[in-house]
Every structure is written in C-alpha cells, then in structure tokens.
Amino acid sequence: GLDSKFSDHIKVFHAGTSIIDNKVVTAGGRVLCVTALGETVVD
C-alpha cells in the first residue's frame, strides 16, 4: 500500500496508477481502498 502520514495502522491500496518523479499519479483509472485497524470504530 501507499505510505500513510497519519498512522501505522492505516494502509492505502491503489490500482490504475504509475510512479513518475517519485510521485504516485493516475495511469488512466482511479481505484483506491483505504483500510484502518483499531480496537473500536472511533480508533
């Protein structure tokens, strides 16, 4: 997944992307999934 600047418990997965100049950019499509883990929904 992409590195998250928010927490070690958050993962961002992506598809339809490329890396150009060390940045993730769209490659014609945008598919994004953000997953977070915690003991409760509030976490």
Coordinates of C-alpha atoms in Angstrom, one line a residue:
G1 CA 0.0 0.0 0.0
L2 CA 0.9 3.7 -0.1
D3 CA 2.7 5.0 3.0
S4 CA 0.4 6.9 5.3
K5 CA 1.5 10.0 7.1
F6 CA -1.4 9.6 9.6
S7 CA -0.8 6.3 11.4
D8 CA 1.0 3.0 11.1
H9 CA -2.5 1.4 11.3
I10 CA -3.7 2.9 8.1
K11 CA -3.0 1.4 4.7
V12 CA -3.9 2.9 1.3
F13 CA -4.0 0.5 -1.7
H14 CA -4.2 1.7 -5.2
A15 CA -4.5 0.5 -8.8
G16 CA -4.5 2.2 -12.2
T17 CA -1.6 4.3 -11.1
S18 CA 2.1 4.9 -12.0
I19 CA 5.1 6.4 -10.2
I20 CA 6.6 9.4 -12.0
D21 CA 9.3 11.6 -10.4
N22 CA 8.8 9.6 -7.1
K23 CA 5.1 10.6 -7.0
V24 CA 2.0 8.3 -7.5
V25 CA 0.0 9.6 -10.4
T26 CA -3.1 8.3 -12.3
A27 CA -2.5 6.0 -15.2
G28 CA -5.9 6.3 -16.8
G29 CA -8.0 5.0 -13.9
R30 CA -8.5 5.5 -10.2
V31 CA -9.1 2.7 -7.8
L32 CA -8.4 3.4 -4.2
C33 CA -9.0 1.5 -1.0
V34 CA -8.2 2.9 2.5
T35 CA -8.1 0.4 5.4
A36 CA -7.6 1.2 9.1
L37 CA -7.3 -1.0 12.1
G38 CA -8.3 -0.2 15.7
E39 CA -9.8 -1.7 18.8
T40 CA -13.0 0.4 18.2
V41 CA -14.7 2.2 15.4
V42 CA -13.6 5.5 17.0
D43 CA -9.9 4.4 16.8

